[in-house]
mmCIF file of C-alpha atoms in Angstrom:
data_model
loop_
_atom_site.group_PDB
_atom_site.id
_atom_site.type_symbol
_atom_site.label_atom_id
_atom_site.label_comp_id
_atom_site.label_asym_id
_atom_site.label_seq_id
_atom_site.Cartn_x
_atom_site.Cartn_y
_atom_site.Cartn_z
ATOM 1 C CA ALA A 1 11.464 -134.632 -222.567
ATOM 2 C CA TYR A 2 8.278 -136.617 -222.224
ATOM 3 C CA GLY A 3 8.853 -140.158 -220.995
ATOM 4 C CA GLU A 4 12.568 -139.664 -220.391
ATOM 5 C CA ARG A 5 14.095 -142.336 -218.118
ATOM 6 C CA ILE A 6 16.713 -141.408 -215.581
ATOM 7 C CA THR A 7 18.592 -143.449 -212.986
ATOM 8 C CA ILE A 8 18.833 -142.370 -209.360
ATOM 9 C CA ALA A 9 20.776 -144.414 -206.807
ATOM 10 C CA ASN A 10 20.722 -147.499 -209.011
ATOM 11 C CA THR A 11 16.956 -147.256 -209.318
ATOM 12 C CA ASP A 12 15.029 -146.572 -212.497
ATOM 13 C CA VAL A 13 12.599 -143.690 -212.142
ATOM 14 C CA SER A 14 10.263 -142.743 -214.943
ATOM 15 C CA ARG A 15 9.865 -139.028 -215.354
ATOM 16 C CA VAL A 16 6.469 -138.339 -216.877
ATOM 17 C CA ALA A 17 6.020 -134.725 -217.801
ATOM 18 C CA ASP A 18 4.261 -132.572 -220.342
ATOM 19 C CA GLY A 19 6.002 -129.345 -219.459
ATOM 20 C CA ASP A 20 8.997 -127.866 -217.715
ATOM 21 C CA VAL A 21 9.516 -130.222 -214.771
ATOM 22 C CA VAL A 22 12.832 -130.910 -213.072
ATOM 23 C CA LEU A 23 13.367 -133.982 -210.897
ATOM 24 C CA SER A 24 16.872 -133.560 -209.538
ATOM 25 C CA PRO A 25 18.445 -135.561 -206.686
ATOM 26 C CA SER A 26 21.016 -133.929 -204.459
ATOM 27 C CA LEU A 27 22.358 -134.334 -200.939
ATOM 28 C CA ASN A 28 21.432 -131.974 -198.133
ATOM 29 C CA THR A 29 23.656 -131.185 -195.148
ATOM 30 C CA ALA A 30 22.431 -134.327 -193.366
ATOM 31 C CA GLY A 31 23.515 -136.514 -196.272
ATOM 32 C CA GLU A 32 19.939 -137.246 -197.317
ATOM 33 C CA SER A 33 18.684 -137.637 -200.871
ATOM 34 C CA VAL A 34 16.567 -134.638 -201.804
ATOM 35 C CA PHE A 35 14.333 -134.579 -204.872
ATOM 36 C CA THR A 36 13.367 -131.043 -205.813
ATOM 37 C CA ILE A 37 10.442 -130.782 -208.208
ATOM 38 C CA SER A 38 9.652 -127.491 -209.861
ATOM 39 C CA GLY A 39 7.175 -126.448 -212.502
ATOM 40 C CA ASN A 40 3.447 -126.916 -212.844
ATOM 41 C CA SER A 41 3.092 -130.243 -214.652
ATOM 42 C CA LYS A 42 2.565 -133.748 -213.313
ATOM 43 C CA VAL A 43 5.246 -136.190 -212.191
ATOM 44 C CA THR A 44 4.639 -139.914 -211.657
ATOM 45 C CA LEU A 45 6.993 -142.304 -209.873
ATOM 46 C CA ASP A 46 5.677 -145.765 -210.696
ATOM 47 C CA GLY A 47 6.894 -149.155 -209.556
ATOM 48 C CA PHE A 48 10.323 -148.874 -207.995
ATOM 49 C CA GLU A 49 12.039 -149.742 -204.752
ATOM 50 C CA GLY A 50 12.966 -146.739 -202.638
ATOM 51 C CA PHE A 51 16.322 -147.093 -200.912
ATOM 52 C CA PRO A 52 15.972 -150.532 -199.304
ATOM 53 C CA GLY A 53 18.125 -151.084 -196.252
ATOM 54 C CA SER A 54 21.132 -149.117 -197.359
ATOM 55 C CA THR A 55 23.513 -147.412 -194.961
ATOM 56 C CA SER A 56 24.956 -145.213 -197.690
ATOM 57 C CA ALA A 57 24.540 -141.506 -197.022
ATOM 58 C CA ASN A 58 22.648 -140.869 -200.238
ATOM 59 C CA GLN A 59 20.116 -143.651 -199.689
ATOM 60 C CA ASP A 60 18.618 -142.735 -196.353
ATOM 61 C CA ILE A 61 15.546 -140.654 -197.117
ATOM 62 C CA THR A 62 13.377 -139.266 -199.870
ATOM 63 C CA ILE A 63 12.254 -135.657 -199.602
ATOM 64 C CA LEU A 64 9.849 -134.169 -202.119
ATOM 65 C CA ASN A 65 10.119 -130.388 -202.106
ATOM 66 C CA CYS A 66 7.697 -128.691 -204.458
ATOM 67 C CA ILE A 67 8.534 -125.152 -205.508
ATOM 68 C CA GLY A 68 7.190 -122.685 -208.043
ATOM 69 C CA GLY A 69 3.574 -123.323 -207.113
ATOM 70 C CA GLY A 70 4.009 -127.072 -206.818
ATOM 71 C CA PRO A 71 3.114 -129.717 -209.386
ATOM 72 C CA ASP A 72 1.028 -132.842 -208.821
ATOM 73 C CA VAL A 73 3.218 -135.754 -207.734
ATOM 74 C CA THR A 74 1.902 -139.324 -207.829
ATOM 75 C CA VAL A 75 3.776 -142.173 -206.167
ATOM 76 C CA LYS A 76 2.304 -145.617 -206.891
ATOM 77 C CA ASN A 77 3.380 -149.236 -206.599
ATOM 78 C CA VAL A 78 6.464 -148.096 -204.692
ATOM 79 C CA ASN A 79 8.180 -149.329 -201.519
ATOM 80 C CA PHE A 80 9.980 -146.797 -199.311
ATOM 81 C CA HIS A 81 11.550 -148.618 -196.414
ATOM 82 C CA ASN A 82 14.439 -148.951 -193.972
ATOM 83 C CA SER A 83 15.644 -145.383 -194.233
ATOM 84 C CA ASN A 84 17.582 -143.782 -191.397
ATOM 85 C CA SER A 85 14.970 -141.057 -191.059
ATOM 86 C CA VAL A 86 11.569 -140.195 -192.551
ATOM 87 C CA GLY A 87 10.273 -142.486 -195.293
ATOM 88 C CA ILE A 88 8.637 -139.775 -197.429
ATOM 89 C CA GLN A 89 8.696 -136.104 -196.499
ATOM 90 C CA SER A 90 6.928 -133.445 -198.556
ATOM 91 C CA SER A 91 6.662 -129.693 -198.304
ATOM 92 C CA ASN A 92 3.892 -127.797 -200.104
ATOM 93 C CA CYS A 93 3.358 -130.625 -202.594
ATOM 94 C CA THR A 94 0.187 -132.084 -203.994
ATOM 95 C CA LEU A 95 1.310 -135.631 -203.273
ATOM 96 C CA SER A 96 -0.710 -138.785 -203.931
ATOM 97 C CA ILE A 97 0.616 -142.122 -202.648
ATOM 98 C CA GLN A 98 -1.215 -145.101 -204.130
ATOM 99 C CA ASP A 99 -0.838 -148.864 -203.742
ATOM 100 C CA SER A 100 2.494 -148.397 -201.990
ATOM 101 C CA GLU A 101 4.267 -149.419 -198.796
ATOM 102 C CA VAL A 102 6.191 -147.175 -196.419
ATOM 103 C CA SER A 103 7.751 -149.261 -193.686
ATOM 104 C CA GLY A 104 10.663 -149.818 -191.341
ATOM 105 C CA ASN A 105 11.927 -146.228 -191.335
ATOM 106 C CA THR A 106 13.609 -144.842 -188.227
ATOM 107 C CA GLY A 107 11.457 -141.687 -188.225
ATOM 108 C CA ILE A 108 7.933 -140.817 -189.329
ATOM 109 C CA GLY A 109 6.592 -142.923 -192.160
ATOM 110 C CA ILE A 110 5.058 -140.088 -194.207
ATOM 111 C CA SER A 111 5.369 -136.442 -193.184
ATOM 112 C CA ALA A 112 3.738 -133.508 -194.978
ATOM 113 C CA THR A 113 3.823 -129.797 -194.256
ATOM 114 C CA GLY A 114 1.287 -127.743 -196.188
ATOM 115 C CA GLY A 115 0.005 -128.759 -199.582
ATOM 116 C CA THR A 116 -2.126 -131.862 -200.036
ATOM 117 C CA LEU A 117 -1.269 -135.410 -198.991
ATOM 118 C CA GLU A 118 -3.366 -138.326 -200.237
ATOM 119 C CA VAL A 119 -2.669 -141.901 -199.130
ATOM 120 C CA GLN A 120 -4.814 -144.522 -200.831
ATOM 121 C CA ASP A 121 -4.815 -148.331 -200.767
ATOM 122 C CA SER A 122 -1.409 -148.355 -199.110
ATOM 123 C CA GLU A 123 0.349 -149.693 -196.025
ATOM 124 C CA VAL A 124 2.308 -147.554 -193.568
ATOM 125 C CA SER A 125 3.840 -149.857 -190.996
ATOM 126 C CA ASN A 126 6.636 -150.546 -188.531
ATOM 127 C CA ASN A 127 8.055 -147.028 -188.572
ATOM 128 C CA ALA A 128 9.776 -145.718 -185.438
ATOM 129 C CA GLY A 129 7.825 -142.453 -185.535
ATOM 130 C CA ILE A 130 4.171 -141.721 -186.276
ATOM 131 C CA GLY A 131 2.839 -143.481 -189.336
ATOM 132 C CA ILE A 132 1.411 -140.395 -191.087
ATOM 133 C CA SER A 133 1.836 -136.801 -189.921
ATOM 134 C CA ALA A 134 0.271 -133.766 -191.640
ATOM 135 C CA THR A 135 0.816 -130.203 -190.466
ATOM 136 C CA GLY A 136 -1.487 -127.713 -192.159
ATOM 137 C CA GLY A 137 -2.755 -128.288 -195.668
ATOM 138 C CA THR A 138 -5.056 -131.189 -196.497
ATOM 139 C CA LEU A 139 -4.822 -134.864 -195.539
ATOM 140 C CA GLU A 140 -6.763 -137.713 -197.118
ATOM 141 C CA VAL A 141 -6.264 -141.332 -196.026
ATOM 142 C CA LEU A 142 -8.439 -143.950 -197.732
ATOM 143 C CA ARG A 143 -8.623 -147.754 -197.581
ATOM 144 C CA SER A 144 -5.171 -148.110 -196.055
ATOM 145 C CA LYS A 145 -3.449 -150.046 -193.278
ATOM 146 C CA ILE A 146 -1.683 -147.954 -190.656
ATOM 147 C CA LEU A 147 -0.146 -150.453 -188.295
ATOM 148 C CA SER A 148 2.645 -151.145 -185.822
ATOM 149 C CA ASN A 149 4.134 -147.641 -185.935
ATOM 150 C CA LYS A 150 5.960 -147.012 -182.678
ATOM 151 C CA SER A 151 4.761 -143.448 -182.010
ATOM 152 C CA GLY A 152 1.150 -143.661 -183.150
ATOM 153 C CA GLY A 153 -0.808 -144.013 -186.367
ATOM 154 C CA ILE A 154 -2.052 -140.698 -187.794
ATOM 155 C CA GLU A 155 -1.547 -137.091 -186.722
ATOM 156 C CA ALA A 156 -3.417 -134.185 -188.315
ATOM 157 C CA ASP A 157 -2.228 -130.894 -186.839
ATOM 158 C CA GLY A 158 -4.192 -127.941 -188.176
ATOM 159 C CA ALA A 159 -4.948 -129.808 -191.405
ATOM 160 C CA SER A 160 -8.206 -130.405 -193.207
ATOM 161 C CA TYR A 161 -8.677 -134.147 -193.228
ATOM 162 C CA SER A 162 -10.764 -136.959 -194.599
ATOM 163 C CA ILE A 163 -9.836 -140.297 -193.020
ATOM 164 C CA LEU A 164 -12.081 -143.070 -194.332
ATOM 165 C CA ASN A 165 -12.246 -146.850 -194.207
ATOM 166 C CA ASN A 166 -8.818 -147.637 -192.774
ATOM 167 C CA PHE A 167 -7.360 -150.202 -190.394
ATOM 168 C CA ILE A 168 -5.345 -148.344 -187.732
ATOM 169 C CA THR A 169 -4.023 -151.101 -185.508
ATOM 170 C CA TYR A 170 -1.224 -152.127 -183.154
ATOM 171 C CA ASN A 171 0.471 -148.731 -183.152
ATOM 172 C CA GLY A 172 2.513 -147.533 -180.180
ATOM 173 C CA ASP A 173 4.301 -149.240 -177.302
ATOM 174 C CA SER A 174 4.446 -148.923 -173.513
ATOM 175 C CA ALA A 175 6.454 -145.673 -173.748
ATOM 176 C CA ASN A 176 4.246 -144.071 -176.418
ATOM 177 C CA THR A 177 2.357 -140.876 -175.502
ATOM 178 C CA ASN A 178 0.374 -140.487 -178.745
ATOM 179 C CA ALA A 179 -3.051 -141.914 -179.421
ATOM 180 C CA ALA A 180 -3.482 -144.015 -182.530
ATOM 181 C CA VAL A 181 -5.112 -140.962 -184.139
ATOM 182 C CA ASP A 182 -4.462 -137.398 -182.962
ATOM 183 C CA LEU A 183 -6.668 -134.690 -184.500
ATOM 184 C CA SER A 184 -6.244 -130.989 -183.793
ATOM 185 C CA GLY A 185 -7.076 -127.698 -185.428
ATOM 186 C CA THR A 186 -10.185 -126.041 -186.790
ATOM 187 C CA ALA A 187 -9.851 -126.661 -190.519
ATOM 188 C CA ALA A 188 -13.020 -126.736 -192.622
ATOM 189 C CA GLU A 189 -13.100 -130.431 -193.594
ATOM 190 C CA GLN A 190 -12.911 -132.791 -190.633
ATOM 191 C CA ILE A 191 -14.124 -136.289 -191.498
ATOM 192 C CA PHE A 192 -13.233 -139.482 -189.649
ATOM 193 C CA ASN A 193 -15.536 -142.302 -190.785
ATOM 194 C CA PHE A 194 -15.636 -146.110 -191.063
ATOM 195 C CA ASN A 195 -12.241 -146.778 -189.523
ATOM 196 C CA THR A 196 -11.212 -149.721 -187.343
ATOM 197 C CA LEU A 197 -8.873 -149.069 -184.407
ATOM 198 C CA THR A 198 -7.712 -151.927 -182.215
ATOM 199 C CA GLY A 199 -4.645 -153.153 -180.369
ATOM 200 C CA ASN A 200 -3.014 -149.723 -180.089
ATOM 201 C CA GLN A 201 -0.796 -149.042 -177.075
ATOM 202 C CA VAL A 202 0.166 -146.015 -174.962
ATOM 203 C CA SER A 203 1.711 -145.237 -171.602
ATOM 204 C CA ALA A 204 -0.494 -145.953 -168.604
ATOM 205 C CA GLY A 205 -3.487 -143.667 -168.254
ATOM 206 C CA LEU A 206 -3.385 -142.074 -171.702
ATOM 207 C CA THR A 207 -5.758 -142.419 -174.672
ATOM 208 C CA THR A 208 -5.255 -145.384 -176.984
ATOM 209 C CA GLY A 209 -7.698 -144.617 -179.808
ATOM 210 C CA VAL A 210 -8.560 -141.052 -180.877
ATOM 211 C CA THR A 211 -7.842 -137.690 -179.290
ATOM 212 C CA CYS A 212 -9.582 -134.593 -180.620
ATOM 213 C CA ALA A 213 -8.733 -130.998 -179.766
ATOM 214 C CA LEU A 214 -11.568 -128.486 -179.513
ATOM 215 C CA GLY A 215 -13.276 -128.182 -182.875
ATOM 216 C CA ALA A 216 -11.095 -130.851 -184.440
ATOM 217 C CA LEU A 217 -13.765 -133.390 -185.455
ATOM 218 C CA ARG A 218 -17.075 -132.634 -187.106
ATOM 219 C CA THR A 219 -18.001 -135.959 -188.703
ATOM 220 C CA ASN A 220 -17.465 -139.208 -186.808
ATOM 221 C CA THR A 221 -19.528 -142.088 -188.214
ATOM 222 C CA GLY A 222 -19.281 -145.853 -188.314
ATOM 223 C CA ASN A 223 -15.927 -146.247 -186.572
ATOM 224 C CA ILE A 224 -14.974 -149.318 -184.556
ATOM 225 C CA ILE A 225 -12.679 -148.274 -181.714
ATOM 226 C CA PHE A 226 -11.536 -150.843 -179.177
ATOM 227 C CA GLY A 227 -9.508 -150.063 -176.110
ATOM 228 C CA GLY A 228 -5.862 -151.027 -176.489
ATOM 229 C CA LEU A 229 -3.042 -151.548 -174.039
ATOM 230 C CA GLY A 230 -2.116 -149.193 -171.211
ATOM 231 C CA GLY A 231 -4.704 -146.531 -171.912
ATOM 232 C CA ALA A 232 -7.418 -145.239 -169.634
ATOM 233 C CA THR A 233 -9.886 -144.592 -172.453
ATOM 234 C CA PRO A 234 -10.160 -145.223 -176.210
ATOM 235 C CA ILE A 235 -11.490 -141.717 -177.016
ATOM 236 C CA GLN A 236 -10.759 -138.313 -175.516
ATOM 237 C CA GLY A 237 -11.618 -134.697 -176.255
ATOM 238 C CA ASN A 238 -14.107 -133.184 -178.652
ATOM 239 C CA CYS A 239 -14.723 -136.350 -180.714
ATOM 240 C CA ASN A 240 -18.419 -135.872 -181.413
#
């Protein structure tokens, strides 16, 4: 029913729907909380704390798995942190993360396969993996802070992307092999504009700032990219 309130893991979640939408938590074989969303309406998760610092099996990770064509899912004013794996993982969703924080997770901060991932006015920080990783689909990152993620800031692998007006700083460490931003693929939309990259770190001799595979970057305007720690160069590849 419209506006129905349910409780998941001692956390209030508002289910906003105008059609047949199911938001059902369950545990997968790894003991992770899985939210499966089906139907074609819109779901909004607004203003709750996602699994803070718990070691309980059912409070380690949030996975959004969109089936049946995939609805629009909006996550706003939410903190996802200190999970024992990925902070937010989506598959074939249209997922918008707004005014939220994803931090302190032991894996990737936000991971998306297919679908559309939008991250706006948010912070993705201090995750043990890459901050944001998109494989296929579409990635949009706007006005956000991507910082202090151990394995790099943003990865777009075969995805269309628009990465605009972000601070991507202090990602990586001396053992890291990923640039702060890693762009690959030949998708139609490839925009990387007005971003600031500084203080990122990699293993000796690698690229600290942006790496671009052949055909991976078509628009590169107004970026500030400073060399970080350990790297031989701040930019490498076909970053025109």
